mmCIF file of C-alpha atoms in Angstrom:
data_model
loop_
_atom_site.group_PDB
_atom_site.id
_atom_site.type_symbol
_atom_site.label_atom_id
_atom_site.label_comp_id
_atom_site.label_asym_id
_atom_site.label_seq_id
_atom_site.Cartn_x
_atom_site.Cartn_y
_atom_site.Cartn_z
ATOM 1 C CA MET A 1 72.622 -23.989 107.866
ATOM 2 C CA ASN A 2 70.550 -23.618 111.043
ATOM 3 C CA LYS A 3 72.828 -26.077 112.846
ATOM 4 C CA LYS A 4 75.886 -23.999 111.985
ATOM 5 C CA ILE A 5 74.232 -20.827 113.264
ATOM 6 C CA LEU A 6 73.095 -22.610 116.432
ATOM 7 C CA VAL A 7 76.616 -23.963 117.053
ATOM 8 C CA ALA A 8 78.144 -20.514 116.443
ATOM 9 C CA VAL A 9 75.658 -18.856 118.839
ATOM 10 C CA LEU A 10 76.271 -21.485 121.533
ATOM 11 C CA PHE A 11 80.046 -21.199 121.086
ATOM 12 C CA SER A 12 79.817 -17.390 121.378
ATOM 13 C CA LEU A 13 77.603 -17.701 124.444
ATOM 14 C CA PHE A 14 80.007 -20.078 126.210
ATOM 15 C CA THR A 15 82.988 -17.878 125.309
ATOM 16 C CA VAL A 16 81.333 -14.695 126.619
ATOM 17 C CA THR A 17 80.111 -16.509 129.752
ATOM 18 C CA GLY A 18 83.626 -17.842 130.368
ATOM 19 C CA VAL A 19 85.126 -14.355 130.099
ATOM 20 C CA PHE A 20 82.607 -12.882 132.557
ATOM 21 C CA ALA A 21 82.984 -15.811 134.943
ATOM 22 C CA GLN A 22 86.751 -15.370 134.939
ATOM 23 C CA GLN A 23 86.431 -11.668 135.766
ATOM 24 C CA ILE A 24 84.022 -12.299 138.623
ATOM 25 C CA THR A 25 85.975 -15.066 140.319
ATOM 26 C CA LYS A 26 89.391 -13.423 140.614
ATOM 27 C CA PHE A 27 89.802 -11.870 144.020
ATOM 28 C CA GLY A 28 92.582 -11.258 146.499
ATOM 29 C CA VAL A 29 92.813 -11.575 150.253
ATOM 30 C CA VAL A 30 94.981 -9.303 152.415
ATOM 31 C CA ASP A 31 95.895 -9.837 156.031
ATOM 32 C CA THR A 32 95.646 -6.155 156.960
ATOM 33 C CA ASN A 33 97.008 -6.782 160.465
ATOM 34 C CA LYS A 34 100.190 -8.261 158.976
ATOM 35 C CA VAL A 35 100.538 -5.297 156.602
ATOM 36 C CA TYR A 36 99.869 -2.872 159.456
ATOM 37 C CA ASN A 37 102.472 -4.529 161.682
ATOM 38 C CA ALA A 38 105.054 -4.515 158.882
ATOM 39 C CA TYR A 39 104.370 -0.850 158.114
ATOM 40 C CA PHE A 40 104.591 0.352 161.706
ATOM 41 C CA ARG A 41 107.144 -2.171 162.983
ATOM 42 C CA ASN A 42 109.848 0.419 163.588
ATOM 43 C CA SER A 43 107.719 3.452 164.451
ATOM 44 C CA THR A 44 108.147 5.235 167.773
ATOM 45 C CA ALA A 45 104.393 5.247 168.364
ATOM 46 C CA VAL A 46 104.176 1.452 168.101
ATOM 47 C CA ARG A 47 107.221 0.967 170.321
ATOM 48 C CA ASN A 48 105.600 3.233 172.938
ATOM 49 C CA TYR A 49 102.359 1.273 172.660
ATOM 50 C CA GLU A 50 104.194 -2.037 173.069
ATOM 51 C CA LYS A 51 106.138 -0.696 176.077
ATOM 52 C CA LYS A 52 102.950 0.484 177.775
ATOM 53 C CA ARG A 53 101.272 -2.843 177.066
ATOM 54 C CA THR A 54 104.236 -4.707 178.567
ATOM 55 C CA ASP A 55 104.359 -2.409 181.610
ATOM 56 C CA TYR A 56 100.641 -2.843 182.218
ATOM 57 C CA GLN A 57 100.895 -6.606 181.879
ATOM 58 C CA ASN A 58 103.816 -6.677 184.332
ATOM 59 C CA GLU A 59 101.729 -4.746 186.882
ATOM 60 C CA ILE A 60 98.827 -7.152 186.377
ATOM 61 C CA ASN A 61 101.155 -10.141 186.818
ATOM 62 C CA LYS A 62 102.668 -8.623 189.972
ATOM 63 C CA THR A 63 99.249 -7.942 191.505
ATOM 64 C CA THR A 64 98.005 -11.413 190.548
ATOM 65 C CA GLU A 65 101.004 -12.960 192.275
ATOM 66 C CA GLU A 66 100.344 -10.859 195.378
ATOM 67 C CA LEU A 67 96.752 -12.126 195.342
ATOM 68 C CA ARG A 68 97.953 -15.733 195.189
ATOM 69 C CA ASP A 69 100.265 -15.107 198.151
ATOM 70 C CA LEU A 70 97.451 -13.514 200.146
ATOM 71 C CA GLN A 71 95.111 -16.407 199.374
ATOM 72 C CA GLN A 72 97.755 -18.861 200.528
ATOM 73 C CA LYS A 73 98.230 -16.874 203.767
ATOM 74 C CA LYS A 74 94.480 -16.900 204.319
ATOM 75 C CA LEU A 75 94.383 -20.684 203.858
ATOM 76 C CA ASP A 76 97.270 -21.068 206.299
ATOM 77 C CA PHE A 77 95.514 -18.919 208.927
ATOM 78 C CA GLU A 78 92.276 -20.870 208.445
ATOM 79 C CA LYS A 79 94.157 -24.161 208.736
ATOM 80 C CA ASN A 80 95.730 -22.979 212.014
ATOM 81 C CA GLY A 81 92.359 -21.796 213.361
ATOM 82 C CA ASN A 82 93.258 -18.097 213.304
ATOM 83 C CA GLU A 83 89.936 -16.773 211.932
ATOM 84 C CA ALA A 84 90.661 -13.133 212.859
ATOM 85 C CA GLN A 85 93.809 -13.033 210.721
ATOM 86 C CA ALA A 86 92.017 -14.938 207.914
ATOM 87 C CA MET A 87 89.258 -12.279 207.899
ATOM 88 C CA LYS A 88 91.867 -9.511 207.841
ATOM 89 C CA ILE A 89 93.595 -11.143 204.846
ATOM 90 C CA GLU A 90 90.204 -11.639 203.137
ATOM 91 C CA ALA A 91 89.647 -7.863 203.334
ATOM 92 C CA GLU A 92 93.062 -7.277 201.728
ATOM 93 C CA ILE A 93 92.238 -9.801 198.994
ATOM 94 C CA THR A 94 88.956 -8.055 198.216
ATOM 95 C CA LYS A 95 90.677 -4.671 198.103
ATOM 96 C CA LYS A 96 93.422 -5.993 195.805
ATOM 97 C CA LYS A 97 90.894 -7.720 193.500
ATOM 98 C CA ASP A 98 88.949 -4.479 193.167
ATOM 99 C CA TYR A 99 92.169 -2.600 192.374
ATOM 100 C CA LEU A 100 93.156 -5.203 189.775
ATOM 101 C CA THR A 101 89.751 -5.048 188.090
ATOM 102 C CA GLU A 102 89.772 -1.234 187.944
ATOM 103 C CA TYR A 103 93.404 -1.116 186.796
ATOM 104 C CA THR A 104 92.833 -3.711 184.066
ATOM 105 C CA ASN A 105 89.706 -1.979 182.762
ATOM 106 C CA ALA A 106 91.338 1.453 182.728
ATOM 107 C CA LYS A 107 94.508 0.259 181.030
ATOM 108 C CA ASN A 108 92.586 -1.784 178.438
ATOM 109 C CA VAL A 109 90.597 1.320 177.495
ATOM 110 C CA GLU A 110 93.825 3.307 177.235
ATOM 111 C CA LEU A 111 95.511 0.643 175.081
ATOM 112 C CA GLU A 112 92.459 0.318 172.811
ATOM 113 C CA SER A 113 92.452 4.079 172.315
ATOM 114 C CA LEU A 114 96.166 4.093 171.443
ATOM 115 C CA ALA A 115 95.752 1.152 169.053
ATOM 116 C CA LYS A 116 92.790 2.811 167.362
ATOM 117 C CA SER A 117 94.709 6.045 166.836
ATOM 118 C CA LEU A 118 97.631 4.105 165.362
ATOM 119 C CA LYS A 119 95.381 2.153 163.008
ATOM 120 C CA ASN A 120 93.574 5.283 161.845
ATOM 121 C CA SER A 121 96.727 6.837 160.401
ATOM 122 C CA ASP A 122 95.679 8.693 157.239
ATOM 123 C CA GLU A 123 99.163 8.388 155.723
ATOM 124 C CA PHE A 124 99.119 4.616 156.168
ATOM 125 C CA TYR A 125 95.644 4.145 154.668
ATOM 126 C CA LYS A 126 96.289 6.434 151.703
ATOM 127 C CA LYS A 127 99.433 4.472 150.885
ATOM 128 C CA LEU A 128 97.677 1.131 151.518
ATOM 129 C CA TYR A 129 94.717 1.914 149.241
ATOM 130 C CA SER A 130 96.994 3.259 146.521
ATOM 131 C CA THR A 131 99.100 0.088 146.706
ATOM 132 C CA LEU A 132 96.040 -2.166 146.750
ATOM 133 C CA SER A 133 94.622 -0.359 143.726
ATOM 134 C CA ARG A 134 97.883 -0.794 141.769
ATOM 135 C CA ILE A 135 98.150 -4.494 142.653
ATOM 136 C CA ALA A 136 94.468 -5.177 141.950
ATOM 137 C CA GLU A 137 94.454 -3.439 138.579
ATOM 138 C CA GLY A 138 97.801 -4.917 137.556
ATOM 139 C CA GLY A 139 96.831 -8.406 138.649
ATOM 140 C CA GLY A 140 93.312 -8.332 137.234
ATOM 141 C CA TYR A 141 91.625 -8.737 140.615
ATOM 142 C CA SER A 142 87.905 -8.036 140.825
ATOM 143 C CA MET A 143 87.925 -7.727 144.585
ATOM 144 C CA ILE A 144 90.369 -7.509 147.483
ATOM 145 C CA LEU A 145 89.079 -8.663 150.857
ATOM 146 C CA SER A 146 90.490 -7.994 154.292
ATOM 147 C CA LEU A 147 90.701 -11.048 156.502
ATOM 148 C CA GLN A 148 90.076 -8.962 159.627
ATOM 149 C CA GLU A 149 87.136 -6.887 158.423
ATOM 150 C CA SER A 150 85.044 -9.446 156.595
ATOM 151 C CA ASN A 151 83.115 -11.944 158.649
ATOM 152 C CA SER A 152 81.807 -13.578 155.486
ATOM 153 C CA ILE A 153 85.068 -15.329 154.625
ATOM 154 C CA LEU A 154 84.790 -18.879 155.790
ATOM 155 C CA TRP A 155 87.494 -20.366 153.593
ATOM 156 C CA TYR A 156 89.971 -19.093 151.082
ATOM 157 C CA SER A 157 92.827 -20.472 149.079
ATOM 158 C CA HIS A 158 96.216 -19.179 150.204
ATOM 159 C CA THR A 159 97.049 -18.678 146.526
ATOM 160 C CA VAL A 160 94.905 -15.501 146.529
ATOM 161 C CA ASP A 161 96.662 -13.950 149.556
ATOM 162 C CA ILE A 162 98.537 -10.906 148.246
ATOM 163 C CA THR A 163 99.679 -9.648 151.675
ATOM 164 C CA ASP A 164 103.367 -10.181 150.945
ATOM 165 C CA ASP A 165 103.038 -8.312 147.613
ATOM 166 C CA VAL A 166 101.457 -5.365 149.455
ATOM 167 C CA ILE A 167 104.240 -5.325 152.050
ATOM 168 C CA SER A 168 106.860 -5.566 149.310
ATOM 169 C CA GLN A 169 105.357 -2.752 147.260
ATOM 170 C CA LEU A 170 105.095 -0.588 150.367
ATOM 171 C CA GLY A 171 108.867 -0.961 150.508
ATOM 172 C CA LEU A 172 108.924 -2.916 153.759
#
């Protein structure tokens, strides 16, 4: 009789433990950048941001090319023994490098500010959290993790990535 009770208690314990273990281990992973890009892909604000980023990069590329040309001129003057012209070009190089550094820093701050304002869209986050809640509750997920905002994820199985479901349910 005691053996039957012991077996029944152990069976119940393993069953309850299995149920709790199953609830704890089910989680989902979302690539929030991918969702964000899909959501805002066609928005005017994102197109403006991308245009500014491209324009700024073109200016940086142009100035970098000018610097290369000036450095080559300086080398040519030094090779030909024209130290006065080489010094004059060196001053131009320094001036252009300072401009490039200031321009890059200023434009990076501007782009970061624009990106932050785009990512802090209340409408987007309300819709995202509502969608995540529906998917998580419907799919029995215990936790949804963002790949971008969690430094503790070292590995994950792609089978738990629900990013495409989120994009689909957002109607994108």
